[in-house]
PDB file of C-alpha atoms in Angstrom:
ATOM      1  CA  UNK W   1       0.000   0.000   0.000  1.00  0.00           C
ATOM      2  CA  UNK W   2       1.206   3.365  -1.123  1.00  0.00           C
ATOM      3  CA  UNK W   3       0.638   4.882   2.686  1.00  0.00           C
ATOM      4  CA  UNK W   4       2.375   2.656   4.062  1.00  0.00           C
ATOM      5  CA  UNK W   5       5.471   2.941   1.751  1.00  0.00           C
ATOM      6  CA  UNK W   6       5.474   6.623   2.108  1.00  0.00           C
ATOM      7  CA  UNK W   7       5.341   6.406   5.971  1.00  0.00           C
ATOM      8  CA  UNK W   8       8.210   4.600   6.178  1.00  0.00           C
ATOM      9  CA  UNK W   9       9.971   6.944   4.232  1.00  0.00           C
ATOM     10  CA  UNK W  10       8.687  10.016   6.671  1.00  0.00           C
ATOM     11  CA  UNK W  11       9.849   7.704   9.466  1.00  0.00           C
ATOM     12  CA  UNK W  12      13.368   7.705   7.740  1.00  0.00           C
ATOM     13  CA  UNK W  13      13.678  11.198   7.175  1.00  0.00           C
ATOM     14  CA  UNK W  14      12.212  11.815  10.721  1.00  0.00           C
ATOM     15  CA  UNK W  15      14.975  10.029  12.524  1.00  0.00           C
ATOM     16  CA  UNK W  16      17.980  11.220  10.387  1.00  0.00           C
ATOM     17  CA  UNK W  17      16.855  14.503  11.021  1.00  0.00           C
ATOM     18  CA  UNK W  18      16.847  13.797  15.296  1.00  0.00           C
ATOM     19  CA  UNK W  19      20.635  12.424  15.010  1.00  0.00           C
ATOM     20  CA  UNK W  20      21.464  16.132  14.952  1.00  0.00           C
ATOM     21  CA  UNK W  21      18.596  17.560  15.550  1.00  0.00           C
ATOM     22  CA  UNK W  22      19.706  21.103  14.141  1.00  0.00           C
ATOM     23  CA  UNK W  23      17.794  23.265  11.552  1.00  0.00           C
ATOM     24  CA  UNK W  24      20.929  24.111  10.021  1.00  0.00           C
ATOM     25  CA  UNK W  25      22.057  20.504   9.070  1.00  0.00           C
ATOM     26  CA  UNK W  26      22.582  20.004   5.707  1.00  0.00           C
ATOM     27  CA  UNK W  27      19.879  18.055   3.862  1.00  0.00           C
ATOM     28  CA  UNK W  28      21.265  15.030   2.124  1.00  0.00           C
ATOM     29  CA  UNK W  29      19.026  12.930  -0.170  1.00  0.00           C
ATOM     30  CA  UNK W  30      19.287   9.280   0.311  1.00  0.00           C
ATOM     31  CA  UNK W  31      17.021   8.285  -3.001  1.00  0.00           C
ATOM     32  CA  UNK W  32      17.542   8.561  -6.776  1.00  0.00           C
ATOM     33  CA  UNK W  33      15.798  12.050  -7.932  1.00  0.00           C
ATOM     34  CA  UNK W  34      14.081   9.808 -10.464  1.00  0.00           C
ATOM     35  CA  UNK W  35      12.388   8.250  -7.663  1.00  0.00           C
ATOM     36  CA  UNK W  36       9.018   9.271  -5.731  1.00  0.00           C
ATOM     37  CA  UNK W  37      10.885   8.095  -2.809  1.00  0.00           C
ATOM     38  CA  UNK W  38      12.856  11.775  -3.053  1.00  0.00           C
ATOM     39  CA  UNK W  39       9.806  13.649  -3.226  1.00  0.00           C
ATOM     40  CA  UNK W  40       8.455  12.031  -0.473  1.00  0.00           C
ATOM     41  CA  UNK W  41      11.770  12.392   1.814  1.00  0.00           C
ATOM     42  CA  UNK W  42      12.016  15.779   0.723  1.00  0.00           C
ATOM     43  CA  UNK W  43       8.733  16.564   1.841  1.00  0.00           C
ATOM     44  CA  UNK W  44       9.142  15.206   5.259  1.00  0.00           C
ATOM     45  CA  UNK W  45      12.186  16.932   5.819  1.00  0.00           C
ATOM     46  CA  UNK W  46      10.429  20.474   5.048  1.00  0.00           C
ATOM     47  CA  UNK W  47       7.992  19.514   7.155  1.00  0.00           C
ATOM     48  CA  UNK W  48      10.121  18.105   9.864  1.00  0.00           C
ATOM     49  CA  UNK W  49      12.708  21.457   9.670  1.00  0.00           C
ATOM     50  CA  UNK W  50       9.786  23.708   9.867  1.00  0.00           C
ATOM     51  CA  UNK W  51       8.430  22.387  13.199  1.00  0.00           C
ATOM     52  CA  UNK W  52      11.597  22.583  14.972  1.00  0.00           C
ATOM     53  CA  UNK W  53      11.777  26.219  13.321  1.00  0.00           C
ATOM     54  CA  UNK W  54       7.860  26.487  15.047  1.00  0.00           C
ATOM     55  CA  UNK W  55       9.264  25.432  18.608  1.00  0.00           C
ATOM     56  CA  UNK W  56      12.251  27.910  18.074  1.00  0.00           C
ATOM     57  CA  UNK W  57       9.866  31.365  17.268  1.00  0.00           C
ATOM     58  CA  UNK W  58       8.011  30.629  20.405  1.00  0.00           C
ATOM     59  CA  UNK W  59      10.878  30.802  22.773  1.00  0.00           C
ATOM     60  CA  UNK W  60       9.502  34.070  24.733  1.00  0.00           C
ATOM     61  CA  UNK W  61      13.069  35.296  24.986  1.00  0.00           C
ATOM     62  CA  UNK W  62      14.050  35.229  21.118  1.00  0.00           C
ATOM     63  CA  UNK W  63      15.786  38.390  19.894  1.00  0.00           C
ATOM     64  CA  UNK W  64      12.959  40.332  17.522  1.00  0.00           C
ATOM     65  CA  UNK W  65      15.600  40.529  14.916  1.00  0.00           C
ATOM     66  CA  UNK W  66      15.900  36.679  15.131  1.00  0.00           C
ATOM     67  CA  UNK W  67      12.379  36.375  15.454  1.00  0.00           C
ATOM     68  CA  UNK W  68      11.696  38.459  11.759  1.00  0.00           C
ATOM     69  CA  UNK W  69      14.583  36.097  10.133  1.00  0.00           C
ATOM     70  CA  UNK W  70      13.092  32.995  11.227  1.00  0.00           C
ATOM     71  CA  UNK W  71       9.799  34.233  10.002  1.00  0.00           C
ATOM     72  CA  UNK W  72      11.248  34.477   6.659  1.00  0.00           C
ATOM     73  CA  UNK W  73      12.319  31.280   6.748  1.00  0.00           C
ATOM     74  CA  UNK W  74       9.329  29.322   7.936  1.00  0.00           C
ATOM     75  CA  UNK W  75       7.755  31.751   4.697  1.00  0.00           C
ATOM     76  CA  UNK W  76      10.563  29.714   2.377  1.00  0.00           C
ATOM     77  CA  UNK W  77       9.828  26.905   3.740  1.00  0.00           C
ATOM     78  CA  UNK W  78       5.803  27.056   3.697  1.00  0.00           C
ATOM     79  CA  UNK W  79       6.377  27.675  -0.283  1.00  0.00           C
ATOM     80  CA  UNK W  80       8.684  24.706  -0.731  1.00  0.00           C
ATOM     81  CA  UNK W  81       6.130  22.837   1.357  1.00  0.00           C
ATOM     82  CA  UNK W  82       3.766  23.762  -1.342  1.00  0.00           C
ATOM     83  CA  UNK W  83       6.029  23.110  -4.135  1.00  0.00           C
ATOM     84  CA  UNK W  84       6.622  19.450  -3.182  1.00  0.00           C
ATOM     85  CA  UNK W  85       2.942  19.007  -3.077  1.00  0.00           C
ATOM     86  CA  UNK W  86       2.688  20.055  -6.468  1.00  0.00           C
ATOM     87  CA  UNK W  87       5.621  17.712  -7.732  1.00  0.00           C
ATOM     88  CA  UNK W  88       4.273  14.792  -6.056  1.00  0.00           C
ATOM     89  CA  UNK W  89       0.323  15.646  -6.997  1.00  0.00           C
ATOM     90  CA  UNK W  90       2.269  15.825 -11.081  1.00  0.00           C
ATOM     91  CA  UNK W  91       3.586  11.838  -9.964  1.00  0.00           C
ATOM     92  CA  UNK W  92       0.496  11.037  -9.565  1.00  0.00           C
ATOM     93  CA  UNK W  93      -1.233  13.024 -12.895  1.00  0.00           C
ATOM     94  CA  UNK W  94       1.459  11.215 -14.828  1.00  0.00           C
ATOM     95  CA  UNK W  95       0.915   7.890 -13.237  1.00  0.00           C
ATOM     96  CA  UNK W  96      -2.703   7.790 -13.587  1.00  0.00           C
ATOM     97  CA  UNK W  97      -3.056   9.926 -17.304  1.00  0.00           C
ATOM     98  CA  UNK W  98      -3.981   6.926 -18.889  1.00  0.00           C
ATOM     99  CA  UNK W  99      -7.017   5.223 -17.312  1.00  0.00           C
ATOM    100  CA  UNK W 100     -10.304   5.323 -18.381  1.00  0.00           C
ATOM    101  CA  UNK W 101     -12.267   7.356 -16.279  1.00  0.00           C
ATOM    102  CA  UNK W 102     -15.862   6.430 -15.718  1.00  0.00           C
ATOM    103  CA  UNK W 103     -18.556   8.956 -16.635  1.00  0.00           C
ATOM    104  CA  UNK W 104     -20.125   9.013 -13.022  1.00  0.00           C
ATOM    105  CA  UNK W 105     -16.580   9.461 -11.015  1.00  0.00           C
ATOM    106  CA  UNK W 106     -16.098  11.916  -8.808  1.00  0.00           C
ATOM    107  CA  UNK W 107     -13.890  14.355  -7.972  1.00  0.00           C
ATOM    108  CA  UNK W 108     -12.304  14.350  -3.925  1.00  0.00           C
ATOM    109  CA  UNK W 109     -11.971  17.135  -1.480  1.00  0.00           C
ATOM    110  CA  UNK W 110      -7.915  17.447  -1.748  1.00  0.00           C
ATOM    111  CA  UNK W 111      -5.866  15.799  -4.192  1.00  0.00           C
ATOM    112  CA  UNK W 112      -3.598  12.311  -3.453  1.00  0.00           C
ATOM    113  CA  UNK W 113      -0.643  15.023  -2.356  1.00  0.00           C
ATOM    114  CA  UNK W 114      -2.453  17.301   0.023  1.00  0.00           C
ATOM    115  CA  UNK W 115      -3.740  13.675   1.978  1.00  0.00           C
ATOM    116  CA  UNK W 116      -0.294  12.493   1.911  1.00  0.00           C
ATOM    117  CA  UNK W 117       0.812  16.270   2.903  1.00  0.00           C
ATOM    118  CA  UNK W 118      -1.061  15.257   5.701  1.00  0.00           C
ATOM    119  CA  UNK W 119       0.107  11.921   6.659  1.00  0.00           C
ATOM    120  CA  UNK W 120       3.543  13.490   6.568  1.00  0.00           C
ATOM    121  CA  UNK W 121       2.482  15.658   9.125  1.00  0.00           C
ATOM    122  CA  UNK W 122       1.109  13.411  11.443  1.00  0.00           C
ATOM    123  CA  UNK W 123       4.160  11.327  11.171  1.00  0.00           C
ATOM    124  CA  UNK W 124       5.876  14.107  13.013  1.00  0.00           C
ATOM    125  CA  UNK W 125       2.950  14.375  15.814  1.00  0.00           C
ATOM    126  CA  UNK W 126       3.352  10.734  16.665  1.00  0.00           C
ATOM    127  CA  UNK W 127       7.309  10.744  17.136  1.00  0.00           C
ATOM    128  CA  UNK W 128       7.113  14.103  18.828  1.00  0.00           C
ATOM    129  CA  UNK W 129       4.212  12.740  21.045  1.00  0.00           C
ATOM    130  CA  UNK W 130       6.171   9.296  21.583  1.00  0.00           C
ATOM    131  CA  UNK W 131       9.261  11.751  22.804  1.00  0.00           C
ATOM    132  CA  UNK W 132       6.668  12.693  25.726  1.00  0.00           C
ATOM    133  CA  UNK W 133       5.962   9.175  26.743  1.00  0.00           C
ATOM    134  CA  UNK W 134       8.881   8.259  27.131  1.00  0.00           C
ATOM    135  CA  UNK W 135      10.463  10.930  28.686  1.00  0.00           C
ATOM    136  CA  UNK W 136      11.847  10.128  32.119  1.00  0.00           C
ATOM    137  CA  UNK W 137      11.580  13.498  33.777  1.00  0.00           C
ATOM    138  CA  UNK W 138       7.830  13.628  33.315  1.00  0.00           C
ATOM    139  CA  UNK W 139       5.199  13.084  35.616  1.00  0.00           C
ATOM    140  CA  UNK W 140       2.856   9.867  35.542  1.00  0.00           C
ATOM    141  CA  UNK W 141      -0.008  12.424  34.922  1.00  0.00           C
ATOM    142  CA  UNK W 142       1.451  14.127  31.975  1.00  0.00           C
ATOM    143  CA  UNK W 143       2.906  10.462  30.470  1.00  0.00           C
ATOM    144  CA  UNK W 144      -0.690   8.820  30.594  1.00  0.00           C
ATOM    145  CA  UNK W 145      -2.330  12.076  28.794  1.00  0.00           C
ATOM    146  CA  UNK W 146       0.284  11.918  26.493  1.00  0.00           C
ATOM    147  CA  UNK W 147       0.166   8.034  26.054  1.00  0.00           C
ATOM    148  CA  UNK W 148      -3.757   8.598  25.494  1.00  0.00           C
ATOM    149  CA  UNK W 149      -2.880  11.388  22.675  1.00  0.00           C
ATOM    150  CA  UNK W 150      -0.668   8.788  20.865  1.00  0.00           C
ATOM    151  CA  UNK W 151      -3.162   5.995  21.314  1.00  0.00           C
ATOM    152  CA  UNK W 152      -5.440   8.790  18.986  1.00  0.00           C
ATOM    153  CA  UNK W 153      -2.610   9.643  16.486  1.00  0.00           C
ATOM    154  CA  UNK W 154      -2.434   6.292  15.947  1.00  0.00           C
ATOM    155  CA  UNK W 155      -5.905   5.471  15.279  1.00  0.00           C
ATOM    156  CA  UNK W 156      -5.752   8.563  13.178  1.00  0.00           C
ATOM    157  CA  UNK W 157      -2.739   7.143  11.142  1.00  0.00           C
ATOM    158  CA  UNK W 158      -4.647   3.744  10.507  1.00  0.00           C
ATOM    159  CA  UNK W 159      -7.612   6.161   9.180  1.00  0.00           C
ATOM    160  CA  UNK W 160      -5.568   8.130   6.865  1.00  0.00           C
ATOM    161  CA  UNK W 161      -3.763   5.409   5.713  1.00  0.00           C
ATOM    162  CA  UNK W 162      -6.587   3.966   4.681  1.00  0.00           C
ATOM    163  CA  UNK W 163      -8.304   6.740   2.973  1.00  0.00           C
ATOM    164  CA  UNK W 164      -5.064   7.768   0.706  1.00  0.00           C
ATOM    165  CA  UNK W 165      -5.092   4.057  -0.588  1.00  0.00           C
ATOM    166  CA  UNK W 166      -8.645   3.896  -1.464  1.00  0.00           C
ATOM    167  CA  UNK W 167      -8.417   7.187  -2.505  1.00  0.00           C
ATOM    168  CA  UNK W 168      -5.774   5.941  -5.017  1.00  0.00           C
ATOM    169  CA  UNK W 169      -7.285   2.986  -5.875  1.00  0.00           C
ATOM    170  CA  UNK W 170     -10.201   4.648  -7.184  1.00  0.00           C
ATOM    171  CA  UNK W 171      -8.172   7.039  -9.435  1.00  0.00           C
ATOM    172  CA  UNK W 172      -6.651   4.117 -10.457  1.00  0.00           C
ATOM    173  CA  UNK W 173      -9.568   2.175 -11.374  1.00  0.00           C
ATOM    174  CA  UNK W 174     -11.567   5.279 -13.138  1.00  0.00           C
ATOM    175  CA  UNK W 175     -13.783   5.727  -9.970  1.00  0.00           C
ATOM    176  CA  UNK W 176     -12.650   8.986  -9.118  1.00  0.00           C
ATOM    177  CA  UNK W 177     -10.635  11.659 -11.029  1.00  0.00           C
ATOM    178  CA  UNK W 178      -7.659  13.983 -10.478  1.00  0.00           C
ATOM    179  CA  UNK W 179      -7.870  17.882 -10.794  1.00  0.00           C
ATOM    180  CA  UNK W 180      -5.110  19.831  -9.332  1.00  0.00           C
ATOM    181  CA  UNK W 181      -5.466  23.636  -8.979  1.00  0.00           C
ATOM    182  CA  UNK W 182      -2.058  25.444  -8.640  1.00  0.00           C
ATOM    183  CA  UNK W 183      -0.664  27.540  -5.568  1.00  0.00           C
ATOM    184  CA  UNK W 184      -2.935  30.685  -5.870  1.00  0.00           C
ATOM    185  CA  UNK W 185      -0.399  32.176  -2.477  1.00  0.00           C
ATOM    186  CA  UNK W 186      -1.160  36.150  -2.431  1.00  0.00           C
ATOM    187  CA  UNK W 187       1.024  37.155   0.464  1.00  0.00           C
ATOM    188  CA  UNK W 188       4.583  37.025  -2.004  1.00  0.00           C
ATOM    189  CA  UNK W 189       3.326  38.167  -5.031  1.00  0.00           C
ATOM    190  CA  UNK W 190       4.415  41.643  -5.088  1.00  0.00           C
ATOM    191  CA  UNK W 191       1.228  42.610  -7.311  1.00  0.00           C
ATOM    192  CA  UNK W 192      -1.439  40.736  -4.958  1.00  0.00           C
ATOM    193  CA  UNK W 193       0.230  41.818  -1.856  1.00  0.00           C
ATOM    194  CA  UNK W 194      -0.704  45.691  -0.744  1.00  0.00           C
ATOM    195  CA  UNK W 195       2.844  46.130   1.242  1.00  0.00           C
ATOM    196  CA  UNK W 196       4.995  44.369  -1.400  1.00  0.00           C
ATOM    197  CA  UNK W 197       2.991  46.505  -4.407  1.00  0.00           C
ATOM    198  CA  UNK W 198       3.557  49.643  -2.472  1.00  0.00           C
ATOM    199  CA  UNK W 199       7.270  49.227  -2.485  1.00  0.00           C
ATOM    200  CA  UNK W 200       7.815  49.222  -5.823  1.00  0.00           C
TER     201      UNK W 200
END
């Protein structure tokens, strides 16, 4: 199942990332850049950078200079989030451009990417949330909430799993259809965005 192989992969990225646990490391891509395997370990490193970026811009003591640069960069890294969505939605276009689509499919709420945006995402929440169980300088109280928490990420993996491959399955089998609308972002398009258009 295609969730399942791209989990793994999010798992991968997710615990090279933690061996130095810096958002400065340089990225290094284990796969082939032929392979959806890079997309999808490119993905989860975005989103795995940008959360650890998150944690850092709520420290209540950050400089506001540092505060404004990390901004930009969780901007940068928002867009790239958005790119990879769009290279690994174009996987799936290509993959699927042959089949015969039925006359009464359907059209879903996000496209195979945006689900799988999402499972990447939640891949983080249940390492992060496994951190908290098993830390050792926590109290009982906060390790069984947490424990509970994980017990629901879980279930929520086994649901989203399960949607993406039926999801795929019926693109595959002409149930269901792929349309992909491109970024429409406002905020850095120095036309659309009233601050940017009034510098110019």
């Amino acid at each position: 199942m295609f969730s399942e192989f791209a989990f793994k992969i999010f798992e991968e990225s997710i615990q090279n990332y933690h061996i130095k646990d810096s958002v400065d490391q340089e990225f290094v891509n284990p796969y082939d850049h032929n392979d959806i395997s890079h997309l999808l370990y490119r993905k989860n490193w975005i989103d795995t950078v940008q959360w650890h970026y998150e944690d850092l811009i709520r420290d209540p003591e950050i400089n506001p200079v540092a505060a404004l640069k990390l901004k930009r960069k969780i901007d940068a890294s928002n867009q790239d989030r958005t790119d990879l969505v769009e290279y690994i939605d174009s996987y799936f276009l290509e993959k699927y451009r042959s089949v015969d689509v039925s006359k009464d499919a359907t059209i879903n709420t996000e496209s195979p990417a945006w689900a799988i945006d999402r499972l990447s995402i939640l891949a983080l929440k249940i390492y992060h949330m496994q951190e908290e169980v098993d830390r050792k300088d926590a109290s009982a109280e906060h390790i069984e909430k947490c424990n509970e928490k994980l017990n629901v990420l879980l279930e929520q993996r086994k649901d989203l799993s399960s949607a993406i491959d039926q999801l795929l399955y019926d693109i595959e089998v002409g149930k269901k259809y792929m349309k992909v609308y491109k970024q429409m972002k406002m905020y850095n398009d120095d036309e659309m965005n009233p601050v940017l258009r009034g510098q110019k």
